[in-house]
């Protein structure tokens, strides 16, 4: 079955550590996105990529980095510069046709310990 | 003014009732509109796309009012399984194929037996 796989489901980070969240899709979608959701909040865009080897900053890119070396993969690194990283991270991909919306992965819950 | 605004609720509605949510937006260039459903601690899932002519899917009806810049979701004969948070989303611009969605903060709905 086609879909988006995020791993790990839960992740714990110590202060000062970098951690990388994985996002893989086999939907053959060109565009991929990373969002962050805080409790009781909507989704805020961190980074997005519309094509391999290219990506753009979203609204809250500071303290995060991404790469897009393959169409299927869009990993997100949460760096030590991100001062409040505890959140629910959602990866999505998009087919490129307006009325089909995004497909989301099941998310990664990151907690700073 | 926020780009997308939703009443956060909660809406506590008896089973079988009809409930409606609105979502207002400020970007008049938005072309694609969606309603997503998000269950507790899960990823958002596409419920409906919203078209200018309005669209219906079973008990769910979505409408778009471009003049007043809002979309609406109507749920008839509500079921216990409709309890969830409903997120509206819309494209950041008019460039199909380069969709960057902006999400509302969500409206929490609880159906009471």
Coordinates of N, CA and C in Angstrom, one line a residue, chain A:
Chain A
X1 N 0.8 -1.2 0.0 CA 0.0 0.0 0.0 C 0.9 1.2 0.0
X2 N 0.5 2.3 -0.8 CA 1.2 3.5 -0.8 C 0.9 4.3 0.4
X3 N 1.9 5.1 0.9 CA 1.7 6.0 2.0 C 2.9 6.7 2.4
X4 N 2.9 7.3 3.6 CA 4.0 8.0 4.1 C 4.3 7.4 5.5
X5 N 5.6 7.1 5.7 CA 6.0 6.5 6.9 C 7.0 7.5 7.7
X6 N 6.6 7.8 8.9 CA 7.4 8.6 9.8 C 8.0 7.7 10.9
X7 N 9.3 7.9 11.2 CA 9.9 7.2 12.3 C 10.9 8.1 13.0
X8 N 11.1 7.9 14.3 CA 10.3 7.0 15.1 C 9.0 7.6 15.5
X9 N 8.2 6.9 16.2 CA 6.9 7.4 16.6 C 7.1 8.3 17.8
X10 N 8.0 7.9 18.7 CA 8.3 8.7 19.9 C 9.8 8.9 19.9
X11 N 10.2 10.1 20.3 CA 11.7 10.4 20.3 C 11.9 11.3 21.5
X12 N 13.0 11.0 22.2 CA 13.4 11.8 23.4 C 14.8 12.4 23.1
X13 N 14.9 13.7 23.4 CA 16.1 14.4 23.1 C 16.6 15.1 24.3
X14 N 17.9 14.9 24.5 CA 18.5 15.6 25.6 C 18.9 17.1 25.2
X15 N 19.0 17.9 26.2 CA 19.4 19.3 25.9 C 20.7 19.3 25.1
X16 N 20.8 20.1 24.0 CA 22.0 20.3 23.3 C 22.2 19.2 22.2
X17 N 21.3 18.3 22.0 CA 21.5 17.2 21.0 C 20.8 17.6 19.7
X18 N 21.3 17.1 18.6 CA 20.6 17.2 17.4 C 19.9 15.8 17.2
X19 N 18.7 15.8 16.7 CA 18.0 14.6 16.3 C 17.4 14.7 15.0
X20 N 17.3 13.5 14.3 CA 16.7 13.5 12.9 C 15.5 12.7 12.9
X21 N 14.4 13.3 12.3 CA 13.2 12.6 12.1 C 13.1 12.1 10.7
X22 N 12.7 10.9 10.5 CA 12.6 10.3 9.2 C 11.2 10.4 8.6
X23 N 11.2 10.7 7.3 CA 9.9 10.7 6.5 C 10.2 10.1 5.1
X24 N 9.5 9.0 4.8 CA 9.6 8.3 3.6 C 8.2 8.1 2.9
X25 N 8.1 8.4 1.6 CA 6.8 8.2 0.9 C 7.0 7.4 -0.3
X26 N 6.1 6.5 -0.6 CA 6.1 5.7 -1.9 C 4.9 6.1 -2.8
X27 N 4.5 7.3 -2.7 CA 3.3 7.8 -3.4 C 3.7 8.5 -4.7
X28 N 5.0 8.6 -4.9 CA 5.5 9.3 -6.1 C 5.1 10.7 -6.2
X29 N 4.9 11.3 -5.0 CA 4.6 12.7 -4.9 C 5.9 13.6 -5.0
X30 N 5.7 14.7 -5.7 CA 6.9 15.6 -5.8 C 7.1 16.5 -4.6
X31 N 6.0 17.0 -4.0 CA 6.1 17.9 -2.9 C 6.0 17.2 -1.6
X32 N 6.8 17.7 -0.6 CA 6.8 17.2 0.7 C 7.0 18.3 1.7
X33 N 6.4 18.1 2.9 CA 6.3 19.2 3.9 C 6.6 18.7 5.3
X34 N 7.1 19.6 6.1 CA 7.2 19.3 7.6 C 6.4 20.4 8.3
X35 N 5.5 19.9 9.2 CA 4.7 20.8 10.1 C 5.0 20.4 11.5
X36 N 4.8 21.4 12.4 CA 4.9 21.2 13.8 C 3.5 21.5 14.4
X37 N 3.1 20.7 15.4 CA 1.8 21.0 16.1 C 2.1 21.0 17.6
X38 N 1.7 22.0 18.2 CA 1.8 22.1 19.7 C 0.4 21.9 20.2
X39 N 0.3 21.5 21.5 CA -1.0 21.1 22.1 C -2.0 22.3 21.9
X40 N -3.2 21.9 21.4 CA -4.2 22.9 21.2 C -4.0 23.9 20.1
X41 N -2.9 23.7 19.3 CA -2.6 24.6 18.3 C -2.8 24.0 16.9
X42 N -2.8 24.8 15.9 CA -2.8 24.3 14.5 C -1.5 23.9 14.1
X43 N -1.4 23.6 12.8 CA -0.1 23.1 12.2 C 0.7 24.3 11.7
X44 N 1.9 24.4 12.0 CA 2.8 25.4 11.5 C 3.9 24.9 10.6
X45 N 4.1 25.5 9.5 CA 5.0 25.0 8.4 C 6.5 25.2 8.8
X46 N 7.3 24.2 8.8 CA 8.7 24.3 9.1 C 9.5 24.5 7.8
X47 N 9.4 23.5 6.9 CA 10.1 23.5 5.7 C 9.3 22.7 4.7
X48 N 9.5 23.0 3.4 CA 8.8 22.3 2.3 C 9.7 22.1 1.1
X49 N 9.5 21.1 0.3 CA 10.3 20.8 -0.8 C 9.4 20.4 -2.0
X50 N 9.5 21.1 -3.1 CA 8.6 20.8 -4.2 C 9.3 19.9 -5.3
X51 N 10.6 19.7 -5.1 CA 11.4 18.9 -6.1 C 12.7 18.5 -5.4
X52 N 13.2 17.4 -5.9 CA 14.5 16.9 -5.3 C 15.6 18.0 -5.4
X53 N 16.4 18.0 -4.4 CA 17.5 18.9 -4.2 C 17.1 20.4 -4.1
X54 N 15.9 20.6 -3.7 CA 15.4 22.0 -3.5 C 14.5 22.0 -2.4
X55 N 14.6 23.0 -1.5 CA 13.6 23.1 -0.4 C 13.6 24.6 0.0
X56 N 12.5 25.0 0.7 CA 12.2 26.4 1.1 C 11.9 26.4 2.6
X57 N 12.2 27.5 3.2 CA 11.8 27.7 4.6 C 10.3 28.0 4.7
X58 N 9.7 27.4 5.8 CA 8.4 27.8 6.1 C 8.3 28.9 7.1
X59 N 7.3 28.9 7.9 CA 7.1 30.1 8.8 C 8.0 30.0 10.1
X60 N 8.4 28.8 10.4 CA 9.2 28.6 11.7 C 10.4 27.7 11.5
X61 N 11.3 28.1 10.5 CA 12.4 27.3 10.1 C 13.6 27.3 11.1
X62 N 13.7 28.3 11.9 CA 14.8 28.5 12.7 C 15.0 27.4 13.7
X63 N 16.2 26.8 13.7 CA 16.5 25.7 14.6 C 16.3 24.3 13.9
X64 N 15.9 24.3 12.7 CA 15.6 23.1 11.9 C 16.4 23.1 10.6
X65 N 16.7 21.9 10.1 CA 17.3 21.7 8.8 C 16.7 20.5 8.1
X66 N 16.8 20.5 6.8 CA 16.2 19.4 6.0 C 17.2 19.1 4.8
X67 N 16.9 18.0 4.2 CA 17.5 17.7 2.9 C 16.5 16.9 2.1
X68 N 16.8 17.0 0.8 CA 15.9 16.3 -0.2 C 16.7 15.7 -1.3
X69 N 17.5 14.6 -1.0 CA 18.4 14.0 -1.9 C 17.6 13.0 -2.8
X70 N 16.5 12.5 -2.3 CA 15.7 11.5 -3.1 C 14.3 12.0 -3.0
X71 N 13.5 11.6 -4.1 CA 12.1 12.0 -4.1 C 11.3 11.4 -3.0
X72 N 11.7 10.2 -2.5 CA 11.0 9.5 -1.5 C 11.2 10.0 -0.1
X73 N 12.3 10.7 0.1 CA 12.7 10.9 1.5 C 12.9 12.4 1.8
X74 N 12.5 12.8 3.0 CA 12.6 14.3 3.4 C 12.8 14.3 4.9
X75 N 14.0 14.0 5.3 CA 14.3 14.0 6.8 C 14.4 15.4 7.3
X76 N 14.0 15.5 8.6 CA 14.1 16.8 9.3 C 15.0 16.6 10.5
X77 N 16.0 17.5 10.6 CA 16.9 17.6 11.8 C 16.5 18.7 12.7
X78 N 16.2 18.3 13.9 CA 16.0 19.3 15.0 C 17.3 19.6 15.7
X79 N 17.8 20.8 15.5 CA 19.1 21.1 16.0 C 19.1 21.6 17.4
X80 N 20.2 21.8 18.1 CA 20.3 22.3 19.4 C 19.9 23.8 19.5
X81 N 19.9 24.4 18.3 CA 19.5 25.8 18.3 C 18.0 26.0 18.4
X82 N 17.2 24.9 18.3 CA 15.7 25.0 18.5 C 15.5 24.9 20.0
X83 N 15.0 26.0 20.6 CA 15.0 26.1 22.0 C 13.8 25.4 22.6
X84 N 12.7 25.2 21.9 CA 11.5 24.6 22.4 C 11.0 23.5 21.4
X85 N 11.8 22.4 21.3 CA 11.5 21.4 20.3 C 10.4 20.4 20.7
X86 N 9.9 20.4 21.9 CA 8.9 19.5 22.3 C 7.6 19.8 21.5
X87 N 7.2 18.8 20.7 CA 6.0 19.0 19.8 C 5.7 17.7 19.1
X88 N 4.6 17.8 18.4 CA 4.2 16.7 17.5 C 4.6 17.1 16.0
X89 N 5.4 16.3 15.4 CA 5.9 16.7 14.1 C 5.3 15.8 13.0
X90 N 4.7 16.5 12.0 CA 4.0 15.8 10.9 C 4.6 16.1 9.6
X91 N 4.8 15.0 8.9 CA 5.3 15.1 7.5 C 4.2 14.8 6.5
X92 N 4.1 15.5 5.4 CA 3.1 15.4 4.5 C 3.6 15.4 3.1
X93 N 2.9 14.8 2.1 CA 3.3 14.9 0.7 C 2.0 15.3 -0.1
X94 N 2.3 15.7 -1.3 CA 1.2 16.3 -2.1 C 1.3 15.9 -3.5
X95 N 0.2 15.5 -4.1 CA 0.3 15.0 -5.4 C 0.5 16.0 -6.5
X96 N 0.2 17.3 -6.2 CA 0.4 18.3 -7.2 C -0.9 18.7 -7.9
X97 N -2.0 18.0 -7.6 CA -3.3 18.4 -8.2 C -4.2 19.0 -7.1
X98 N -4.7 20.2 -7.4 CA -5.2 21.0 -6.3 C -6.2 20.4 -5.3
X99 N -7.1 19.5 -5.8 CA -8.2 19.2 -5.0 C -8.0 17.9 -4.2
X100 N -6.8 17.4 -4.1 CA -6.6 16.2 -3.4 C -5.9 16.4 -2.0
X101 N -5.5 17.6 -1.7 CA -5.0 17.8 -0.4 C -3.7 17.1 -0.1
X102 N -3.3 17.1 1.1 CA -2.1 16.5 1.5 C -2.4 15.1 2.1
X103 N -1.4 14.2 2.0 CA -1.4 12.9 2.8 C -0.4 13.1 3.9
X104 N -0.8 12.8 5.1 CA 0.1 12.9 6.2 C 0.6 11.6 6.7
X105 N 1.9 11.6 7.2 CA 2.4 10.5 8.0 C 1.7 10.5 9.4
X106 N 2.0 9.5 10.1 CA 1.4 9.3 11.5 C 2.1 10.1 12.5
X107 N 3.1 10.8 12.2 CA 3.7 11.8 13.1 C 4.8 11.2 14.0
X108 N 5.6 12.1 14.5 CA 6.6 11.8 15.6 C 6.5 12.7 16.7
X109 N 6.4 12.2 17.9 CA 6.3 13.0 19.1 C 7.7 13.2 19.7
X110 N 8.2 14.4 19.7 CA 9.5 14.7 20.2 C 9.4 15.3 21.6
X111 N 10.1 14.8 22.6 CA 10.1 15.4 23.9 C 11.6 15.6 24.3
X112 N 11.8 16.8 24.9 CA 13.1 17.1 25.5 C 13.1 16.7 26.9
X113 N 14.2 15.9 27.3 CA 14.3 15.4 28.6 C 15.5 16.0 29.3

